[in-house]
Short mmCIF file of C-alpha atoms and ligand atoms in Angstrom, two decimals:
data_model
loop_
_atom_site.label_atom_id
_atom_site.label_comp_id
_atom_site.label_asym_id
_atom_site.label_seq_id
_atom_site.Cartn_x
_atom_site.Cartn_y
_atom_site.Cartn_z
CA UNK A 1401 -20.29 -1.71 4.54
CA UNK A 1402 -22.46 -1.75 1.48
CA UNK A 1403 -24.69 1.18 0.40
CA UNK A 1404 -28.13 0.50 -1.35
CA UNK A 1405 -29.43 3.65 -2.83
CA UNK A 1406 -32.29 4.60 -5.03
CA UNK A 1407 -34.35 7.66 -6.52
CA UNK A 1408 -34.25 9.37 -3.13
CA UNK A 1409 -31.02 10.05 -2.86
CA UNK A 1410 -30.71 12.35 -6.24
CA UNK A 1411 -33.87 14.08 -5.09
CA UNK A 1412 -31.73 16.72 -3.00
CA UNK A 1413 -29.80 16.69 -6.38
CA UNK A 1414 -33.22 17.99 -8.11
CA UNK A 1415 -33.83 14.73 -9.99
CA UNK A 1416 -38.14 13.59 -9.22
CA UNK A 1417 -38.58 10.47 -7.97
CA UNK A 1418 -41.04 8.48 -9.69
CA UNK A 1419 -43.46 7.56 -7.37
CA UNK A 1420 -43.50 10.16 -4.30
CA UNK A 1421 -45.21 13.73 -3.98
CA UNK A 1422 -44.08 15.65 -7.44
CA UNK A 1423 -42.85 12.01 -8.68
CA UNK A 1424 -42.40 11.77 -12.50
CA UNK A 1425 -44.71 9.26 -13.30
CA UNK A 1426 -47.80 11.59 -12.03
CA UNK A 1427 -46.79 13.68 -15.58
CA UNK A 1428 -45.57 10.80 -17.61
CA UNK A 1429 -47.32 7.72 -17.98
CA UNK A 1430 -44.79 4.93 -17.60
CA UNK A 1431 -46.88 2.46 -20.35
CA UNK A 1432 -45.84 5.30 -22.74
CA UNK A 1433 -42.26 7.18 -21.47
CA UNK A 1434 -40.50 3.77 -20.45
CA UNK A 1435 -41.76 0.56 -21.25
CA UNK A 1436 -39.89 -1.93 -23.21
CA UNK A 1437 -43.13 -2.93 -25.31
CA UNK A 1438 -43.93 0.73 -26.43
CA UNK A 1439 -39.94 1.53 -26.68
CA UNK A 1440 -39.62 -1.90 -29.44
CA UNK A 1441 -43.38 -0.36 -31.37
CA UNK A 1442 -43.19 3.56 -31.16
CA UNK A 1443 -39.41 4.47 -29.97
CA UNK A 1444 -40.59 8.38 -30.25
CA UNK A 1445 -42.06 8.45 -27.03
CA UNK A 1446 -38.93 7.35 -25.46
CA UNK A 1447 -36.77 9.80 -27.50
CA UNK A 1448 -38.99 13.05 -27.07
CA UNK A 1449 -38.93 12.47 -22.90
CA UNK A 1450 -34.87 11.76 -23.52
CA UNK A 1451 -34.71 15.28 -25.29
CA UNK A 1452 -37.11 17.11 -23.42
CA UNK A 1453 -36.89 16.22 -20.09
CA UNK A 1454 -34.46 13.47 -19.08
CA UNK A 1455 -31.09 14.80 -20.87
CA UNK A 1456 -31.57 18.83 -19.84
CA UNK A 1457 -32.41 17.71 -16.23
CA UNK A 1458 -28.95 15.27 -16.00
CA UNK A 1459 -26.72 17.86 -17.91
CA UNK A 1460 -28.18 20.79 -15.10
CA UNK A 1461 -27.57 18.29 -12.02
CA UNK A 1462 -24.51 17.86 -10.14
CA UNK A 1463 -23.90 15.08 -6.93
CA UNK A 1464 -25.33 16.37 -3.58
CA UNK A 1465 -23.71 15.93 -0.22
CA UNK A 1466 -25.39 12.57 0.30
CA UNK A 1467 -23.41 11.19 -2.73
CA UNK A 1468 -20.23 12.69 -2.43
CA UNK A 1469 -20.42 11.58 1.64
CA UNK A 1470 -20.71 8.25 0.25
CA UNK A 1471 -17.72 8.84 -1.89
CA UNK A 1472 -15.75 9.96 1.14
CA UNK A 1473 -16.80 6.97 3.24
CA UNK A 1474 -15.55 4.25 0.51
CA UNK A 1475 -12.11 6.39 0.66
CA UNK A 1476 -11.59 6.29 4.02
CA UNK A 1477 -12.22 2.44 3.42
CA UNK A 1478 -15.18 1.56 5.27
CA UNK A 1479 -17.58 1.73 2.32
CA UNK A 1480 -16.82 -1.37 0.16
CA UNK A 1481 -19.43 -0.96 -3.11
CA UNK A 1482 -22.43 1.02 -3.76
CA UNK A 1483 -25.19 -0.87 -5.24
CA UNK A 1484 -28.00 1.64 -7.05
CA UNK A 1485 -30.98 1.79 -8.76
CA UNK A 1486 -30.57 5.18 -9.99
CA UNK A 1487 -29.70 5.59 -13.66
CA UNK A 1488 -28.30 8.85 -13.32
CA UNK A 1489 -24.35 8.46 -12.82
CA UNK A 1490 -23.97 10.73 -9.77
CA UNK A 1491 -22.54 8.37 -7.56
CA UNK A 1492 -19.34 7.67 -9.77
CA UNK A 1493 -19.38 11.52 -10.52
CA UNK A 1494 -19.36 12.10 -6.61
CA UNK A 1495 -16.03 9.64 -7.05
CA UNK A 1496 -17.41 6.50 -5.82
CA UNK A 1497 -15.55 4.06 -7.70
CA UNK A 1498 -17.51 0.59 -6.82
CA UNK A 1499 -20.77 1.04 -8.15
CA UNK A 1500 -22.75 -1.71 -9.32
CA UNK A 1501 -26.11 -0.41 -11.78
CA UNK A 1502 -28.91 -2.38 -11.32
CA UNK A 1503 -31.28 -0.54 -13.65
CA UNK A 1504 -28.30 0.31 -15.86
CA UNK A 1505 -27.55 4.06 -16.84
CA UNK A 1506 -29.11 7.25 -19.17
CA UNK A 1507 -25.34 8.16 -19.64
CA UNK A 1508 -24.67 5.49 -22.26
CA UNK A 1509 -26.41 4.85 -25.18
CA UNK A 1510 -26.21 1.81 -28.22
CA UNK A 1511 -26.90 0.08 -31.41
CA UNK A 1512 -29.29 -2.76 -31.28
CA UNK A 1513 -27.65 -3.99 -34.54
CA UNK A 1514 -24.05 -3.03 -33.61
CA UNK A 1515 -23.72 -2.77 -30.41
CA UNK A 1516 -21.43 0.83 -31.28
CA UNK A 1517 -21.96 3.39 -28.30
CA UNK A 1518 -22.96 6.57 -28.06
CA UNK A 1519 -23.12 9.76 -25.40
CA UNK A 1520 -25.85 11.81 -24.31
CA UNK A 1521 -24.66 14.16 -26.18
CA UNK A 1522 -23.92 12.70 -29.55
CA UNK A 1523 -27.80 11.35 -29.29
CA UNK A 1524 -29.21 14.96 -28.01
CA UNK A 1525 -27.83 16.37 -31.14
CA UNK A 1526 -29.17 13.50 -33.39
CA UNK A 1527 -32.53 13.79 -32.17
CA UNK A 1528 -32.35 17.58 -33.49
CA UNK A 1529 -32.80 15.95 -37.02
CA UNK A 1530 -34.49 12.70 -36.63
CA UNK A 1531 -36.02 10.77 -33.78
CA UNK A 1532 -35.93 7.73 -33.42
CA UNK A 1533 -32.19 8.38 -33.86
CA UNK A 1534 -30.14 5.89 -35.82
CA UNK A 1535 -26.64 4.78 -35.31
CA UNK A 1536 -24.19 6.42 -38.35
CA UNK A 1537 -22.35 3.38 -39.03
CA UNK A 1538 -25.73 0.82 -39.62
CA UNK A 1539 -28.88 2.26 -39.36
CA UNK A 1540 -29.68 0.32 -36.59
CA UNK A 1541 -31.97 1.55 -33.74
CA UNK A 1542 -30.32 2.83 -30.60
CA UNK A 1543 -31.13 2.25 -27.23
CA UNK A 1544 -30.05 3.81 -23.98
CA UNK A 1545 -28.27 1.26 -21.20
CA UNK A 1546 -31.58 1.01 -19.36
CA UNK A 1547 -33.63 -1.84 -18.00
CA UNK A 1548 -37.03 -0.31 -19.03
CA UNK A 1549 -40.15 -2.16 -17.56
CA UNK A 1550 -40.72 -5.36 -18.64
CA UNK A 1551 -37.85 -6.17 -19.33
CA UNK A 1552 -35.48 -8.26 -16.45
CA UNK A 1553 -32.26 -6.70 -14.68
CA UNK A 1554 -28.83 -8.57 -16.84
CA UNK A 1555 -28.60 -11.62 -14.44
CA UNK A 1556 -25.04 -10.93 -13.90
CA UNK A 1557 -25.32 -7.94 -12.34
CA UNK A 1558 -27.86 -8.62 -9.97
CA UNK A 1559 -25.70 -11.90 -9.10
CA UNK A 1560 -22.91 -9.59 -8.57
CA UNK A 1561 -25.21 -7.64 -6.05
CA UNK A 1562 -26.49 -10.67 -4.30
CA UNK A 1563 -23.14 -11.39 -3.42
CA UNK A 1564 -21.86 -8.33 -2.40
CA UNK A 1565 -25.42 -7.86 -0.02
CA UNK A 1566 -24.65 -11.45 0.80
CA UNK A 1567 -21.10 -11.16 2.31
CA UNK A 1568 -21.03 -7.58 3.92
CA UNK A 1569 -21.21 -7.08 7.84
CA UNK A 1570 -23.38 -3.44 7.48
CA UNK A 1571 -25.98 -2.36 4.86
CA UNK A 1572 -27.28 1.32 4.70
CA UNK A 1573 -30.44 1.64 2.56
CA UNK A 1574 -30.71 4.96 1.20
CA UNK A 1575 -33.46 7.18 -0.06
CA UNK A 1576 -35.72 3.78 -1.74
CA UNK A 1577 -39.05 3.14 -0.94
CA UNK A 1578 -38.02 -0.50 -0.89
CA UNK A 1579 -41.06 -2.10 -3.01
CA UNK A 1580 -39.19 -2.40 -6.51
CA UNK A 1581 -38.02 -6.15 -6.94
CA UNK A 1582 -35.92 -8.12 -7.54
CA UNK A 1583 -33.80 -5.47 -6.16
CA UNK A 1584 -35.24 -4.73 -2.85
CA UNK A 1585 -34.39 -8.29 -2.35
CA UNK A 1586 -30.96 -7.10 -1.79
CA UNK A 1587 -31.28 -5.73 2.18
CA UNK A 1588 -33.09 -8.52 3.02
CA UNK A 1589 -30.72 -10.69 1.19
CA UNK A 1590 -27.88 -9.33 3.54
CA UNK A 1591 -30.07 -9.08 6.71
CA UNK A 1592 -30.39 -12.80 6.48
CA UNK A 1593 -27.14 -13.56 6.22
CA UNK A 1594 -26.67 -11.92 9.11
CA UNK A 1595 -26.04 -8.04 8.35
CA UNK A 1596 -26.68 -5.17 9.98
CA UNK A 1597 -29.35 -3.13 8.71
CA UNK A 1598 -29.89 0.47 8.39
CA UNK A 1599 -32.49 2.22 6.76
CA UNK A 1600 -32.43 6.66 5.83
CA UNK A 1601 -35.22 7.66 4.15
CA UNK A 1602 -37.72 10.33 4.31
CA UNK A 1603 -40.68 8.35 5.17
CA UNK A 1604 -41.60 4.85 6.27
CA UNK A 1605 -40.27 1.52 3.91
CA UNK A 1606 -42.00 -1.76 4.30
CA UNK A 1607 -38.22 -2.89 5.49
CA UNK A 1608 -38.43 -0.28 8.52
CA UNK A 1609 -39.64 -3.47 11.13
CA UNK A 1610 -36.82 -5.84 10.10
CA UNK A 1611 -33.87 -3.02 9.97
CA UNK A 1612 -31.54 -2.55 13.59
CA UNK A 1613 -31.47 1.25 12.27
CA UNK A 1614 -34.18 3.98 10.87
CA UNK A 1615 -33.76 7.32 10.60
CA UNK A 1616 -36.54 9.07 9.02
CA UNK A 1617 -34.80 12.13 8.20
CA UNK A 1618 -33.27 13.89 4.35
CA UNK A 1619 -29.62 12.06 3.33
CA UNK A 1620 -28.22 14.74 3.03
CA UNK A 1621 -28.88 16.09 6.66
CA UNK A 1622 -27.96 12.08 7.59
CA UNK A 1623 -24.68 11.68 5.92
CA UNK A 1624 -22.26 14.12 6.22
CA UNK A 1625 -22.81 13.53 9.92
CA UNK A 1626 -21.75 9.71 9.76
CA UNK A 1627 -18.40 10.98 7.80
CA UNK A 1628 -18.16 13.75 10.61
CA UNK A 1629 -18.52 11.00 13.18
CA UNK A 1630 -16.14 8.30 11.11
CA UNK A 1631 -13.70 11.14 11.80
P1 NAD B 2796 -38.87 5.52 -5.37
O1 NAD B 2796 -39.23 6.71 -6.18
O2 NAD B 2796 -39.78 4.36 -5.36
O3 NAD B 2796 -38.66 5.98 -3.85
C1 NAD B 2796 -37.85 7.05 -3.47
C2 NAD B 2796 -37.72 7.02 -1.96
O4 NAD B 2796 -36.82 8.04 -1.56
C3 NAD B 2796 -39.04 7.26 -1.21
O5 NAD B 2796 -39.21 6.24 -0.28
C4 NAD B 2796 -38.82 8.63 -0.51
O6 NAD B 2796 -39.42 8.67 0.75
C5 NAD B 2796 -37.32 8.67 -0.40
N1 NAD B 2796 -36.73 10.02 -0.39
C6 NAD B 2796 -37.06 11.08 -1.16
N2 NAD B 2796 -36.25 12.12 -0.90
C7 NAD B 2796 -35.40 11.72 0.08
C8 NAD B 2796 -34.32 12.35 0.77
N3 NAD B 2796 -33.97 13.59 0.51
N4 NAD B 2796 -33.66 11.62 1.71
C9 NAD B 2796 -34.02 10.34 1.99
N5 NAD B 2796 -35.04 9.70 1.37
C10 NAD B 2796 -35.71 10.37 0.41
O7 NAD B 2796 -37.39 5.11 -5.82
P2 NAD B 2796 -36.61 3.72 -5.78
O8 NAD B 2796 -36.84 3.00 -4.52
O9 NAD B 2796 -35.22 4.07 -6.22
O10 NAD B 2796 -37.22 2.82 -6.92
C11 NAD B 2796 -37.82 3.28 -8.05
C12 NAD B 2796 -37.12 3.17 -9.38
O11 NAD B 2796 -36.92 4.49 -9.75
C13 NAD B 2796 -35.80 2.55 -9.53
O12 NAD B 2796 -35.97 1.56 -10.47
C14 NAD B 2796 -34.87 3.64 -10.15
O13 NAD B 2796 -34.21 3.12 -11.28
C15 NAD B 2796 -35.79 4.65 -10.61
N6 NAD B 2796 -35.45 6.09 -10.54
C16 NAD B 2796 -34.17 6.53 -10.69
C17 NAD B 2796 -33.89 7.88 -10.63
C18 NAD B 2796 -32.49 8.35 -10.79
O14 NAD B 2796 -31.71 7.73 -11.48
N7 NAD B 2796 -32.12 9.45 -10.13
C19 NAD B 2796 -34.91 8.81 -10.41
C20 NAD B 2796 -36.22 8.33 -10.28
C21 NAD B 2796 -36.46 6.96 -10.34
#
């Protein structure tokens, strides 16, 4: 099996979506807080929603039962890789130990010029001096590992997905509402090549018609009851 998970999954961890009821982007206009175009001209916009809301909300949040289930499932060997879109870490925190990042992660952080890396941390204290905050060993500009919008996913790691999707028997979608691309591309990449296809999520996904499976119910009701019933 192969997991696809997004946003919906660290909601039971108290992370917003972005787009459903209480959904980030209905505070923070998306343009401003994490476009690629605004990040390059005015970097502050980025750095003040890093310090003020993104890094106190990840260093507060811990994996819920829906990750850690996951975790369980890929130990007892049916679970091969997890392929996200979250940015948050919590899946390799749970102990999943496959996970492939589509959208990249908040947890790591970089030169432009120098490529040197950084932690949350490091960063959070920078930006009590100066934001944008610079690297200490060129100046340069940092970044965090993030494909903002407008910008495309790194090629290699959504071929890397493609061909997990592509050669798995089973793949559980997970808390995504399905209608972000490329990457929703990836259940019906498997479902064509001839996958099994199972859907949780709260509400309905355009996907819902094509899967063999929907439950419309919270993860982390869902799966702690497929690891009771895998044992
Ligand atoms: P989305 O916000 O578009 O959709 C979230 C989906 O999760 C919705 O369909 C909702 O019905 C469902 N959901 C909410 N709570 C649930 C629960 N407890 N159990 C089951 N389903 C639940 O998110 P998306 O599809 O991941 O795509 C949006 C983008 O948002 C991605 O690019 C991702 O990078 C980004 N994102 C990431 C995080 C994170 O890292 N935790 C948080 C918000 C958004």
């Amino acid at each position: 099996m192969v997991t696809f998970t997004g946003a919906g999954i660290s909601a039971e961890s108290g992370i917003p979506t972005y787009r459903g009821e209480g959904g980030l982007w209905h505070k923070y206009d998306p343009n401003l807080y994490a476009s690629i175009n605004t990040f390059l001209q005015d970097p502050s916009y980025y750095w003040s929603f890093f310090r003020d809301v993104r890094y106190p909300m990840l260093k507060k949040v811990k994996p819920n039962k829906s990750h850690l289930a996951l975790a369980e499932i890929e130990e007892r060997g049916n679970l091969k890789t997890v392929i996200t879109q979250n940015i948050d870490g919590l899946h390799q925190e749970a102990g999943s130990s496959s996970v492939i990042e589509l959208h990249g992660t908040t947890r790591i952080i970089y030169c432009m010029t120098c490529s040197q890396e950084y932690t949350m941390d490091e960063v959070f204290f920078m930006l009590e001096v100066q934001i944008p905050p610079l690297c200490s060993e060129c100046k340069g500009r940092l970044r965090p590992d993030v494909v903002f919008f407008g910008e495309a996913l790194k090629p290699q790691i959504l071929a890397l997905a493609y061909a997990e999707a592509e050669k798995c028997d089973f793949l559980l979608v997970v808390g995504s509402s399905l209608v972000v691309y490329p990457a929703a591309d990836i259940p019906l990449k498997a479902k064509r090549m001839g996958a099994v296809l199972a859907i949780i999520n709260k509400e309905t996904t355009p996907l819902d018609d094509l899967a063999d499976y929907v439950i419309h119910d919270e993860a982390g009701k869902v799966l702690p009851r497929v690891v009771k019933l895998l044992k």
